[in-house]
Amino acid sequence: MSLSFLTKASLAGLFLLGGIACTNSTPVRPAQGAAESARITADPAWFTAEGFTGKAIWDAVTGTLTFTQSISLGQGDYGGDYKNDFYFQVPNDVNTIIINNGVTVTGGFRVNFGSTSVNHNVTVQGQTAGGTARVFGTSLSGWVWGPDRQSGNADDIADNEKWKYGLFSTTGSGFRLTVKNLKLENSRSYNITSFSNPITVDNCFIVDSRPTDGINCDGFSAGAGSVVKNSTFQVTDDAIKLYKDLTVTNVTINLRRNGAAFQLGWGSESTNTSTLTNVLVNGQSPDNYTNLPKEGGGTISGTAYNRGLFSWVSGGASTTRTITIDGLKTTGLASAIMFAGNNTWREYPTFEVGSTSATINMTGSNLNITCRQAAANTKGNFTLNMCGSTAKSATYSCGTGNSVTGDTN
């Protein structure tokens, strides 16, 4: 079986590989007269310049670009202008990009970057339900370290620029990017990022399948009004960042060692509100240790993680996160441990907050959450109503929490 196109249903007991589920078929172009056919298929300058001839079809009437054969953008991991040639900067005349079944685009998509301005919604999608369309990044686990492959040197990608080098990124505001029916695999850096624009992710499988964890391969962070639904995340950093108003529905997170299921902030992110519905978090770190030094003394054993379930790392945050949950289930975290710094470890927490001024307002129903301890420390201000309880806890169980399915596509 091809490793690139396993289905998500085959994930049971696995954490490295998977496939996709897709909806919507590619529209079939009707027969045209000679003049009309020429008008539709005439290729714009950017089409030729990008090397799409023979690999894609352009329909000027609908603004649809269809990739019909696999293609690699740029000159590999570090060839040529590797920071930019790897990316297709979507022109303003493109409304929809379709990637056909069996086709892999090795490269990324940038919307409204540089001199390429976009003032309308853009959709990038796979071809059909159950299809095998893929966007691929790199086989390197630390691409952000630069050509010398060493962390901490001048050719590293700066932390505040890593968002540019994922698989999908946007700048500006005033339009929505929709990414659906795709497998996103082995991103160079963050998978999907926007600061202001809303992004919709629907029916996608976002995965890191490298034998060693990718570096900074976070899953999703985007502008207010973003939606993540019917999708599975299996990444090697924070899966979903609750930095702006966000709706998450029917989602599975297969949690690896590095990163949180839900990251509330690393910096000065603004006050926001998020809704989580029918979300399944499976602890699937491959690292299990015994008799490690425990924070405060003694030893501790368990499956290792670097961040808590709800993690707010920032030490200076003074804003508020309001989170409403209807259906959240965890597995594999009851005996987990989390790195505590200074070569010590602690029990895996439901809440991890780094600032005494941070505020979390959280309401939860239909829960089946089991972690190893309630909180990593006493920081943060909490207003909770979790299964009717106002207390921080390692476990919450009520309603139909045990029936939460997450992504079932």
mmCIF file of C-alpha atoms in Angstrom:
data_model
loop_
_atom_site.group_PDB
_atom_site.id
_atom_site.type_symbol
_atom_site.label_atom_id
_atom_site.label_comp_id
_atom_site.label_asym_id
_atom_site.label_seq_id
_atom_site.Cartn_x
_atom_site.Cartn_y
_atom_site.Cartn_z
ATOM 1 C CA MET A 1 0.000 0.000 0.000
ATOM 2 C CA SER A 2 1.271 3.467 -0.855
ATOM 3 C CA LEU A 3 2.397 5.316 2.255
ATOM 4 C CA SER A 4 1.187 8.602 0.794
ATOM 5 C CA PHE A 5 -2.448 7.756 0.511
ATOM 6 C CA LEU A 6 -3.599 5.681 3.465
ATOM 7 C CA THR A 7 -7.125 6.514 4.587
ATOM 8 C CA LYS A 8 -7.886 8.099 7.915
ATOM 9 C CA ALA A 9 -9.918 5.021 8.776
ATOM 10 C CA SER A 10 -6.629 3.048 8.744
ATOM 11 C CA LEU A 11 -5.218 5.202 11.530
ATOM 12 C CA ALA A 12 -6.348 2.833 14.293
ATOM 13 C CA GLY A 13 -3.274 2.067 16.352
ATOM 14 C CA LEU A 14 -1.033 4.183 14.123
ATOM 15 C CA PHE A 15 0.284 7.745 14.378
ATOM 16 C CA LEU A 16 2.612 8.296 11.457
ATOM 17 C CA LEU A 17 0.523 7.840 8.343
ATOM 18 C CA GLY A 18 -2.911 8.497 6.939
ATOM 19 C CA GLY A 19 -5.029 9.594 4.096
ATOM 20 C CA ILE A 20 -7.771 11.956 3.255
ATOM 21 C CA ALA A 21 -11.462 12.205 2.728
ATOM 22 C CA CYS A 22 -12.753 14.610 0.158
ATOM 23 C CA THR A 23 -15.947 16.068 -1.196
ATOM 24 C CA ASN A 24 -17.008 17.841 -4.381
ATOM 25 C CA SER A 25 -16.122 16.621 -7.808
ATOM 26 C CA THR A 26 -14.147 18.533 -10.389
ATOM 27 C CA PRO A 27 -16.501 20.179 -12.847
ATOM 28 C CA VAL A 28 -16.274 18.585 -16.290
ATOM 29 C CA ARG A 29 -15.661 21.159 -18.968
ATOM 30 C CA PRO A 30 -18.405 20.992 -21.608
ATOM 31 C CA ALA A 31 -17.608 20.843 -25.302
ATOM 32 C CA GLN A 32 -16.762 24.269 -26.718
ATOM 33 C CA GLY A 33 -16.631 25.850 -30.127
ATOM 34 C CA ALA A 34 -13.173 26.749 -31.414
ATOM 35 C CA ALA A 35 -13.380 30.426 -30.439
ATOM 36 C CA GLU A 36 -14.842 29.708 -27.024
ATOM 37 C CA SER A 37 -12.299 26.935 -26.369
ATOM 38 C CA ALA A 38 -9.438 29.271 -27.200
ATOM 39 C CA ARG A 39 -10.849 31.928 -24.886
ATOM 40 C CA ILE A 40 -11.120 29.471 -21.974
ATOM 41 C CA THR A 41 -7.778 27.713 -22.379
ATOM 42 C CA ALA A 42 -5.531 30.650 -23.238
ATOM 43 C CA ASP A 43 -2.771 30.558 -20.651
ATOM 44 C CA PRO A 44 -1.869 33.759 -18.802
ATOM 45 C CA ALA A 45 1.749 34.781 -18.359
ATOM 46 C CA TRP A 46 1.938 33.543 -14.762
ATOM 47 C CA PHE A 47 0.793 30.070 -15.853
ATOM 48 C CA THR A 48 3.768 29.661 -18.175
ATOM 49 C CA ALA A 49 6.204 31.322 -15.819
ATOM 50 C CA GLU A 50 5.295 28.900 -13.019
ATOM 51 C CA GLY A 51 5.981 25.909 -15.277
ATOM 52 C CA PHE A 52 2.376 24.710 -15.223
ATOM 53 C CA THR A 53 2.243 23.886 -18.951
ATOM 54 C CA GLY A 54 1.486 20.176 -19.336
ATOM 55 C CA LYS A 55 0.850 19.866 -15.586
ATOM 56 C CA ALA A 56 -2.316 21.932 -15.181
ATOM 57 C CA ILE A 57 -5.323 23.360 -17.014
ATOM 58 C CA TRP A 58 -6.477 26.970 -16.763
ATOM 59 C CA ASP A 59 -10.127 27.933 -17.189
ATOM 60 C CA ALA A 60 -10.334 31.703 -17.526
ATOM 61 C CA VAL A 61 -14.146 31.741 -17.506
ATOM 62 C CA THR A 62 -14.425 30.328 -13.986
ATOM 63 C CA GLY A 63 -10.972 31.321 -12.748
ATOM 64 C CA THR A 64 -10.171 27.675 -12.048
ATOM 65 C CA LEU A 65 -6.678 26.203 -12.083
ATOM 66 C CA THR A 66 -6.649 22.386 -12.115
ATOM 67 C CA PHE A 67 -3.485 20.407 -11.453
ATOM 68 C CA THR A 68 -3.697 17.251 -13.571
ATOM 69 C CA GLN A 69 -0.197 15.914 -12.936
ATOM 70 C CA SER A 70 2.160 16.000 -9.973
ATOM 71 C CA ILE A 71 4.470 18.986 -9.870
ATOM 72 C CA SER A 72 7.351 20.270 -7.755
ATOM 73 C CA LEU A 73 7.652 24.023 -7.379
ATOM 74 C CA GLY A 74 11.069 25.633 -7.078
ATOM 75 C CA GLN A 75 14.400 23.809 -7.005
ATOM 76 C CA GLY A 76 14.129 21.502 -4.039
ATOM 77 C CA ASP A 77 14.710 22.170 -0.364
ATOM 78 C CA TYR A 78 17.525 24.710 -0.724
ATOM 79 C CA GLY A 79 18.060 25.226 -4.459
ATOM 80 C CA GLY A 80 17.729 28.639 -6.104
ATOM 81 C CA ASP A 81 15.600 31.177 -4.225
ATOM 82 C CA TYR A 82 14.357 28.421 -1.938
ATOM 83 C CA LYS A 83 12.502 30.790 0.388
ATOM 84 C CA ASN A 84 10.197 31.972 -2.401
ATOM 85 C CA ASP A 85 10.356 29.731 -5.494
ATOM 86 C CA PHE A 86 8.746 26.893 -3.538
ATOM 87 C CA TYR A 87 5.511 28.898 -3.310
ATOM 88 C CA PHE A 88 2.774 29.676 -5.820
ATOM 89 C CA GLN A 89 1.671 33.245 -5.166
ATOM 90 C CA VAL A 90 -1.973 32.996 -6.179
ATOM 91 C CA PRO A 91 -2.878 35.675 -8.776
ATOM 92 C CA ASN A 92 -6.036 37.736 -8.464
ATOM 93 C CA ASP A 93 -7.672 36.048 -11.472
ATOM 94 C CA VAL A 94 -7.641 32.665 -9.678
ATOM 95 C CA ASN A 95 -10.792 31.781 -7.732
ATOM 96 C CA THR A 96 -10.397 28.025 -7.331
ATOM 97 C CA ILE A 97 -7.474 25.619 -7.400
ATOM 98 C CA ILE A 98 -8.274 21.914 -7.823
ATOM 99 C CA ILE A 99 -5.744 19.149 -7.298
ATOM 100 C CA ASN A 100 -6.825 15.981 -9.063
ATOM 101 C CA ASN A 101 -6.786 12.490 -7.568
ATOM 102 C CA GLY A 102 -3.321 10.940 -7.448
ATOM 103 C CA VAL A 103 -1.673 14.333 -7.903
ATOM 104 C CA THR A 104 0.868 15.758 -5.454
ATOM 105 C CA VAL A 105 1.839 19.411 -5.445
ATOM 106 C CA THR A 106 5.225 19.681 -3.750
ATOM 107 C CA GLY A 107 5.176 23.320 -2.768
ATOM 108 C CA GLY A 108 3.103 25.850 -0.918
ATOM 109 C CA PHE A 109 0.404 28.419 -1.619
ATOM 110 C CA ARG A 110 0.672 32.077 -0.658
ATOM 111 C CA VAL A 111 -2.357 34.334 -1.009
ATOM 112 C CA ASN A 112 -2.059 38.129 -1.173
ATOM 113 C CA PHE A 113 1.730 38.095 -0.845
ATOM 114 C CA GLY A 114 4.099 40.770 -2.128
ATOM 115 C CA SER A 115 3.026 42.294 -5.432
ATOM 116 C CA THR A 116 0.339 39.632 -5.954
ATOM 117 C CA SER A 117 -2.836 41.184 -4.569
ATOM 118 C CA VAL A 118 -6.059 39.208 -4.028
ATOM 119 C CA ASN A 119 -9.397 40.847 -3.250
ATOM 120 C CA HIS A 120 -11.771 37.859 -3.274
ATOM 121 C CA ASN A 121 -12.252 34.467 -1.662
ATOM 122 C CA VAL A 122 -9.966 31.648 -2.797
ATOM 123 C CA THR A 123 -10.512 27.879 -2.521
ATOM 124 C CA VAL A 124 -7.854 25.180 -2.809
ATOM 125 C CA GLN A 125 -9.379 21.715 -2.883
ATOM 126 C CA GLY A 126 -8.939 18.079 -3.780
ATOM 127 C CA GLN A 127 -10.883 16.576 -6.642
ATOM 128 C CA THR A 128 -13.355 14.021 -5.273
ATOM 129 C CA ALA A 129 -14.694 12.350 -2.170
ATOM 130 C CA GLY A 130 -12.271 9.628 -1.084
ATOM 131 C CA GLY A 131 -9.646 11.005 -3.434
ATOM 132 C CA THR A 132 -5.869 11.156 -3.136
ATOM 133 C CA ALA A 133 -4.923 14.783 -3.703
ATOM 134 C CA ARG A 134 -1.925 15.942 -1.672
ATOM 135 C CA VAL A 135 0.148 19.022 -0.883
ATOM 136 C CA PHE A 136 3.643 18.056 0.266
ATOM 137 C CA GLY A 137 6.428 20.006 1.924
ATOM 138 C CA THR A 138 9.750 18.297 2.607
ATOM 139 C CA SER A 139 11.308 15.105 3.906
ATOM 140 C CA LEU A 140 13.680 17.144 6.084
ATOM 141 C CA SER A 141 12.741 17.323 9.755
ATOM 142 C CA GLY A 142 14.439 20.678 10.381
ATOM 143 C CA TRP A 143 14.117 22.630 7.150
ATOM 144 C CA VAL A 144 13.920 25.869 9.149
ATOM 145 C CA TRP A 145 17.579 25.371 10.198
ATOM 146 C CA GLY A 146 18.702 26.383 6.718
ATOM 147 C CA PRO A 147 21.144 24.855 4.228
ATOM 148 C CA ASP A 148 23.842 24.187 6.839
ATOM 149 C CA ARG A 149 21.335 21.971 8.710
ATOM 150 C CA GLN A 150 22.502 23.357 12.054
ATOM 151 C CA SER A 151 20.228 25.131 14.520
ATOM 152 C CA GLY A 152 21.315 28.517 15.867
ATOM 153 C CA ASN A 153 23.219 29.800 12.852
ATOM 154 C CA ALA A 154 22.666 32.798 10.583
ATOM 155 C CA ASP A 155 20.783 30.841 7.912
ATOM 156 C CA ASP A 156 18.015 29.750 10.313
ATOM 157 C CA ILE A 157 14.503 30.979 9.575
ATOM 158 C CA ALA A 158 13.674 33.556 12.275
ATOM 159 C CA ASP A 159 10.852 32.631 14.669
ATOM 160 C CA ASN A 160 8.757 35.618 13.581
ATOM 161 C CA GLU A 161 9.020 34.570 9.921
ATOM 162 C CA LYS A 162 8.337 30.834 10.137
ATOM 163 C CA TRP A 163 4.657 31.397 9.352
ATOM 164 C CA LYS A 164 5.663 32.329 5.776
ATOM 165 C CA TYR A 165 7.157 28.939 5.034
ATOM 166 C CA GLY A 166 4.331 26.497 5.630
ATOM 167 C CA LEU A 167 1.959 25.019 3.062
ATOM 168 C CA PHE A 168 -0.714 27.754 3.152
ATOM 169 C CA SER A 169 -0.318 31.346 4.319
ATOM 170 C CA THR A 170 -2.108 34.622 3.712
ATOM 171 C CA THR A 171 -1.566 38.295 4.434
ATOM 172 C CA GLY A 172 -3.888 41.299 4.456
ATOM 173 C CA SER A 173 -7.612 41.072 5.067
ATOM 174 C CA GLY A 174 -10.975 41.129 3.335
ATOM 175 C CA PHE A 175 -11.155 37.616 1.926
ATOM 176 C CA ARG A 176 -11.437 33.994 3.065
ATOM 177 C CA LEU A 177 -9.150 31.138 2.097
ATOM 178 C CA THR A 178 -10.776 27.699 2.065
ATOM 179 C CA VAL A 179 -8.638 24.553 2.131
ATOM 180 C CA LYS A 180 -10.576 21.330 1.752
ATOM 181 C CA ASN A 181 -10.468 17.703 0.695
ATOM 182 C CA LEU A 182 -6.681 17.499 0.906
ATOM 183 C CA LYS A 183 -3.860 15.685 2.599
ATOM 184 C CA LEU A 184 -1.252 18.168 3.844
ATOM 185 C CA GLU A 185 1.966 16.323 4.572
ATOM 186 C CA ASN A 186 5.357 17.265 6.037
ATOM 187 C CA SER A 187 5.149 21.028 5.949
ATOM 188 C CA ARG A 188 8.427 22.948 5.977
ATOM 189 C CA SER A 189 7.127 24.947 8.937
ATOM 190 C CA TYR A 190 3.608 25.917 10.123
ATOM 191 C CA ASN A 191 0.973 24.190 7.995
ATOM 192 C CA ILE A 192 -1.760 26.853 7.710
ATOM 193 C CA THR A 193 -1.328 30.430 8.904
ATOM 194 C CA SER A 194 -3.056 33.802 8.657
ATOM 195 C CA PHE A 195 -2.965 36.799 10.985
ATOM 196 C CA SER A 196 -6.128 38.610 9.875
ATOM 197 C CA ASN A 197 -7.929 36.670 7.171
ATOM 198 C CA PRO A 198 -10.316 33.912 8.181
ATOM 199 C CA ILE A 199 -9.465 30.463 6.870
ATOM 200 C CA THR A 200 -11.791 27.481 6.572
ATOM 201 C CA VAL A 201 -10.288 23.999 6.756
ATOM 202 C CA ASP A 202 -12.734 21.247 5.843
ATOM 203 C CA ASN A 203 -12.177 17.536 5.342
ATOM 204 C CA CYS A 204 -8.398 17.587 5.501
ATOM 205 C CA PHE A 205 -5.742 15.324 6.976
ATOM 206 C CA ILE A 206 -2.782 17.347 8.233
ATOM 207 C CA VAL A 207 0.105 15.053 9.054
ATOM 208 C CA ASP A 208 3.815 14.864 9.777
ATOM 209 C CA SER A 209 4.974 11.418 8.610
ATOM 210 C CA ARG A 210 8.729 11.957 8.903
ATOM 211 C CA PRO A 211 10.615 9.350 10.947
ATOM 212 C CA THR A 212 11.814 12.131 13.264
ATOM 213 C CA ASP A 213 9.570 14.992 14.319
ATOM 214 C CA GLY A 214 9.424 18.044 12.098
ATOM 215 C CA ILE A 215 10.470 21.353 13.625
ATOM 216 C CA ASN A 216 7.767 24.029 14.152
ATOM 217 C CA CYS A 217 5.227 22.093 12.105
ATOM 218 C CA ASP A 218 2.199 23.563 13.869
ATOM 219 C CA GLY A 219 -1.238 22.786 12.492
ATOM 220 C CA PHE A 220 -3.532 25.805 12.292
ATOM 221 C CA SER A 221 -3.591 29.488 13.228
ATOM 222 C CA ALA A 222 -5.734 32.082 11.475
ATOM 223 C CA GLY A 223 -7.846 35.219 11.739
ATOM 224 C CA ALA A 224 -11.135 35.790 13.548
ATOM 225 C CA GLY A 225 -14.060 33.884 12.093
ATOM 226 C CA SER A 226 -11.970 30.905 11.026
ATOM 227 C CA VAL A 227 -13.466 27.413 10.934
ATOM 228 C CA VAL A 228 -11.846 23.990 11.286
ATOM 229 C CA LYS A 229 -14.141 21.025 10.695
ATOM 230 C CA ASN A 230 -14.220 17.369 9.689
ATOM 231 C CA SER A 231 -10.436 17.129 9.834
ATOM 232 C CA THR A 232 -7.601 15.270 11.553
ATOM 233 C CA PHE A 233 -4.350 16.752 12.845
ATOM 234 C CA GLN A 234 -1.255 14.624 13.398
ATOM 235 C CA VAL A 235 1.436 17.261 13.594
ATOM 236 C CA THR A 236 4.616 17.670 15.627
ATOM 237 C CA ASP A 237 3.915 20.983 17.317
ATOM 238 C CA ASP A 238 0.804 22.852 18.499
ATOM 239 C CA ALA A 239 -2.186 21.402 16.653
ATOM 240 C CA ILE A 240 -4.704 24.269 16.840
ATOM 241 C CA LYS A 241 -3.906 27.764 18.082
ATOM 242 C CA LEU A 242 -6.815 29.555 19.747
ATOM 243 C CA TYR A 243 -5.417 33.023 19.020
ATOM 244 C CA LYS A 244 -8.495 34.528 17.338
ATOM 245 C CA ASP A 245 -12.239 33.727 17.376
ATOM 246 C CA LEU A 246 -12.378 30.162 16.067
ATOM 247 C CA THR A 247 -14.938 27.376 15.578
ATOM 248 C CA VAL A 248 -13.687 23.782 15.722
ATOM 249 C CA THR A 249 -16.145 20.982 14.888
ATOM 250 C CA ASN A 250 -15.748 17.231 14.303
ATOM 251 C CA VAL A 251 -11.981 17.222 14.668
ATOM 252 C CA THR A 252 -9.486 14.580 15.786
ATOM 253 C CA ILE A 253 -6.061 15.496 17.162
ATOM 254 C CA ASN A 254 -3.531 12.673 17.335
ATOM 255 C CA LEU A 255 -1.171 14.293 19.795
ATOM 256 C CA ARG A 256 2.538 13.755 19.327
ATOM 257 C CA ARG A 257 5.175 14.523 21.953
ATOM 258 C CA ASN A 258 5.891 18.129 20.984
ATOM 259 C CA GLY A 259 3.183 20.790 21.152
ATOM 260 C CA ALA A 260 -0.251 21.209 22.699
ATOM 261 C CA ALA A 261 -3.604 20.054 21.421
ATOM 262 C CA PHE A 262 -4.816 23.632 21.994
ATOM 263 C CA GLN A 263 -2.315 26.463 22.281
ATOM 264 C CA LEU A 264 -3.778 29.640 23.769
ATOM 265 C CA GLY A 265 -0.773 31.873 23.292
ATOM 266 C CA TRP A 266 2.998 32.217 23.129
ATOM 267 C CA GLY A 267 2.966 36.020 23.076
ATOM 268 C CA SER A 268 0.597 38.985 23.354
ATOM 269 C CA GLU A 269 -2.360 37.546 21.447
ATOM 270 C CA SER A 270 -5.618 39.449 21.923
ATOM 271 C CA THR A 271 -8.738 38.476 23.881
ATOM 272 C CA ASN A 272 -10.852 36.012 21.892
ATOM 273 C CA THR A 273 -13.693 33.486 21.945
ATOM 274 C CA SER A 274 -13.632 29.923 20.597
ATOM 275 C CA THR A 275 -16.085 27.042 20.326
ATOM 276 C CA LEU A 276 -15.089 23.367 20.332
ATOM 277 C CA THR A 277 -17.638 20.705 19.354
ATOM 278 C CA ASN A 278 -17.097 16.943 19.064
ATOM 279 C CA VAL A 279 -13.308 16.967 19.395
ATOM 280 C CA LEU A 280 -11.267 13.826 20.099
ATOM 281 C CA VAL A 281 -7.679 14.115 21.403
ATOM 282 C CA ASN A 282 -5.641 10.904 21.261
ATOM 283 C CA GLY A 283 -2.344 10.892 23.124
ATOM 284 C CA GLN A 284 0.085 9.158 20.752
ATOM 285 C CA SER A 285 3.575 10.217 21.799
ATOM 286 C CA PRO A 286 6.059 7.471 20.871
ATOM 287 C CA ASP A 287 8.310 8.296 23.846
ATOM 288 C CA ASN A 288 7.759 6.356 27.055
ATOM 289 C CA TYR A 289 10.194 6.751 29.950
ATOM 290 C CA THR A 290 10.725 5.277 33.400
ATOM 291 C CA ASN A 291 12.260 6.757 36.546
ATOM 292 C CA LEU A 292 12.881 10.281 35.272
ATOM 293 C CA PRO A 293 13.692 13.093 37.761
ATOM 294 C CA LYS A 294 10.386 14.494 39.038
ATOM 295 C CA GLU A 295 9.834 18.176 39.680
ATOM 296 C CA GLY A 296 10.033 18.659 43.428
ATOM 297 C CA GLY A 297 11.858 15.383 44.037
ATOM 298 C CA GLY A 298 11.577 11.680 43.423
ATOM 299 C CA THR A 299 11.070 10.008 40.059
ATOM 300 C CA ILE A 300 8.250 9.746 37.566
ATOM 301 C CA SER A 301 7.433 7.464 34.633
ATOM 302 C CA GLY A 302 5.070 7.721 31.689
ATOM 303 C CA THR A 303 4.501 8.713 28.089
ATOM 304 C CA ALA A 304 6.255 12.042 27.491
ATOM 305 C CA TYR A 305 4.846 15.342 26.202
ATOM 306 C CA ASN A 306 6.153 18.905 26.144
ATOM 307 C CA ARG A 307 2.898 20.845 26.593
ATOM 308 C CA GLY A 308 -0.426 20.434 28.419
ATOM 309 C CA LEU A 309 -3.866 19.822 26.894
ATOM 310 C CA PHE A 310 -4.785 23.531 27.082
ATOM 311 C CA SER A 311 -1.477 25.380 27.045
ATOM 312 C CA TRP A 312 -0.901 29.123 27.435
ATOM 313 C CA VAL A 313 2.862 29.437 27.452
ATOM 314 C CA SER A 314 3.215 33.219 27.505
ATOM 315 C CA GLY A 315 4.621 34.499 30.788
ATOM 316 C CA GLY A 316 3.286 38.015 30.265
ATOM 317 C CA ALA A 317 -0.224 37.446 28.913
ATOM 318 C CA SER A 318 -2.960 39.635 30.411
ATOM 319 C CA THR A 319 -5.807 38.884 27.990
ATOM 320 C CA THR A 320 -8.780 36.496 28.173
ATOM 321 C CA ARG A 321 -9.674 33.239 26.436
ATOM 322 C CA THR A 322 -13.351 32.332 26.460
ATOM 323 C CA ILE A 323 -13.866 28.739 25.347
ATOM 324 C CA THR A 324 -17.169 26.870 25.051
ATOM 325 C CA ILE A 325 -16.970 23.089 24.672
ATOM 326 C CA ASP A 326 -19.723 20.682 23.654
ATOM 327 C CA GLY A 327 -18.093 17.276 23.362
ATOM 328 C CA LEU A 328 -14.400 16.729 24.143
ATOM 329 C CA LYS A 329 -12.797 13.351 24.793
ATOM 330 C CA THR A 330 -9.173 12.420 25.519
ATOM 331 C CA THR A 331 -7.405 9.072 25.354
ATOM 332 C CA GLY A 332 -3.868 8.034 26.277
ATOM 333 C CA LEU A 333 -3.144 10.918 28.676
ATOM 334 C CA ALA A 334 -4.099 9.474 32.065
ATOM 335 C CA SER A 335 -0.546 8.268 32.799
ATOM 336 C CA ALA A 336 1.330 10.855 30.739
ATOM 337 C CA ILE A 337 4.154 13.118 31.901
ATOM 338 C CA MET A 338 5.197 16.598 30.754
ATOM 339 C CA PHE A 339 8.614 18.225 30.653
ATOM 340 C CA ALA A 340 8.947 20.787 33.465
ATOM 341 C CA GLY A 341 12.349 22.285 32.663
ATOM 342 C CA ASN A 342 15.695 21.903 34.410
ATOM 343 C CA ASN A 343 15.804 18.250 33.388
ATOM 344 C CA THR A 344 12.706 17.450 35.458
ATOM 345 C CA TRP A 345 9.238 16.158 34.646
ATOM 346 C CA ARG A 346 5.731 16.560 36.055
ATOM 347 C CA GLU A 347 2.359 14.880 35.711
ATOM 348 C CA TYR A 348 0.538 15.758 32.493
ATOM 349 C CA PRO A 349 -1.947 18.635 33.128
ATOM 350 C CA THR A 350 -5.308 19.635 31.756
ATOM 351 C CA PHE A 351 -4.256 23.290 32.100
ATOM 352 C CA GLU A 352 -0.822 24.856 31.651
ATOM 353 C CA VAL A 353 -0.700 28.645 32.117
ATOM 354 C CA GLY A 354 2.464 30.750 32.251
ATOM 355 C CA SER A 355 1.108 34.125 33.414
ATOM 356 C CA THR A 356 -0.565 35.173 36.657
ATOM 357 C CA SER A 357 -2.529 37.782 34.683
ATOM 358 C CA ALA A 358 -3.978 35.437 32.056
ATOM 359 C CA THR A 359 -7.719 34.666 32.289
ATOM 360 C CA ILE A 360 -9.500 31.529 31.101
ATOM 361 C CA ASN A 361 -13.308 31.380 30.996
ATOM 362 C CA MET A 362 -14.299 27.850 30.034
ATOM 363 C CA THR A 363 -17.660 26.109 29.888
ATOM 364 C CA GLY A 364 -17.831 22.424 29.023
ATOM 365 C CA SER A 365 -20.539 19.810 28.558
ATOM 366 C CA ASN A 366 -20.451 16.243 27.222
ATOM 367 C CA LEU A 367 -16.886 15.708 28.383
ATOM 368 C CA ASN A 368 -14.678 12.687 28.907
ATOM 369 C CA ILE A 369 -11.321 14.262 29.787
ATOM 370 C CA THR A 370 -8.698 12.304 31.712
ATOM 371 C CA CYS A 371 -5.284 13.823 32.297
ATOM 372 C CA ARG A 372 -2.851 13.112 35.169
ATOM 373 C CA GLN A 373 -3.220 16.369 37.101
ATOM 374 C CA ALA A 374 -5.422 19.460 36.983
ATOM 375 C CA ALA A 375 -2.833 22.168 36.359
ATOM 376 C CA ALA A 376 0.908 22.530 35.882
ATOM 377 C CA ASN A 377 1.029 25.385 38.411
ATOM 378 C CA THR A 378 -1.174 27.892 40.244
ATOM 379 C CA LYS A 379 -0.900 30.671 37.652
ATOM 380 C CA GLY A 380 -3.820 32.163 35.759
ATOM 381 C CA ASN A 381 -7.337 33.282 36.630
ATOM 382 C CA PHE A 382 -10.002 30.659 35.957
ATOM 383 C CA THR A 383 -13.782 30.878 35.682
ATOM 384 C CA LEU A 384 -14.895 27.332 34.929
ATOM 385 C CA ASN A 385 -18.144 25.466 34.481
ATOM 386 C CA MET A 386 -16.966 22.022 33.405
ATOM 387 C CA CYS A 387 -19.671 19.393 33.813
ATOM 388 C CA GLY A 388 -21.118 21.733 36.429
ATOM 389 C CA SER A 389 -17.824 21.988 38.344
ATOM 390 C CA THR A 390 -15.995 25.252 38.954
ATOM 391 C CA ALA A 391 -12.758 23.500 39.926
ATOM 392 C CA LYS A 392 -9.663 22.779 37.889
ATOM 393 C CA SER A 393 -9.457 19.019 37.549
ATOM 394 C CA ALA A 394 -7.515 16.241 35.877
ATOM 395 C CA THR A 395 -10.791 14.571 34.940
ATOM 396 C CA TYR A 396 -14.174 15.743 33.731
ATOM 397 C CA SER A 397 -16.902 13.268 32.832
ATOM 398 C CA CYS A 398 -20.490 14.081 31.954
ATOM 399 C CA GLY A 399 -23.226 13.680 29.389
ATOM 400 C CA THR A 400 -22.290 11.934 26.170
ATOM 401 C CA GLY A 401 -18.580 12.621 26.518
ATOM 402 C CA ASN A 402 -17.674 8.973 26.051
ATOM 403 C CA SER A 403 -19.442 8.976 22.670
ATOM 404 C CA VAL A 404 -17.377 11.803 21.179
ATOM 405 C CA THR A 405 -16.101 10.685 17.778
ATOM 406 C CA GLY A 406 -14.083 13.569 16.410
ATOM 407 C CA ASP A 407 -13.447 13.387 12.681
ATOM 408 C CA THR A 408 -15.218 10.382 11.160
ATOM 409 C CA ASN A 409 -14.359 10.955 7.489
#
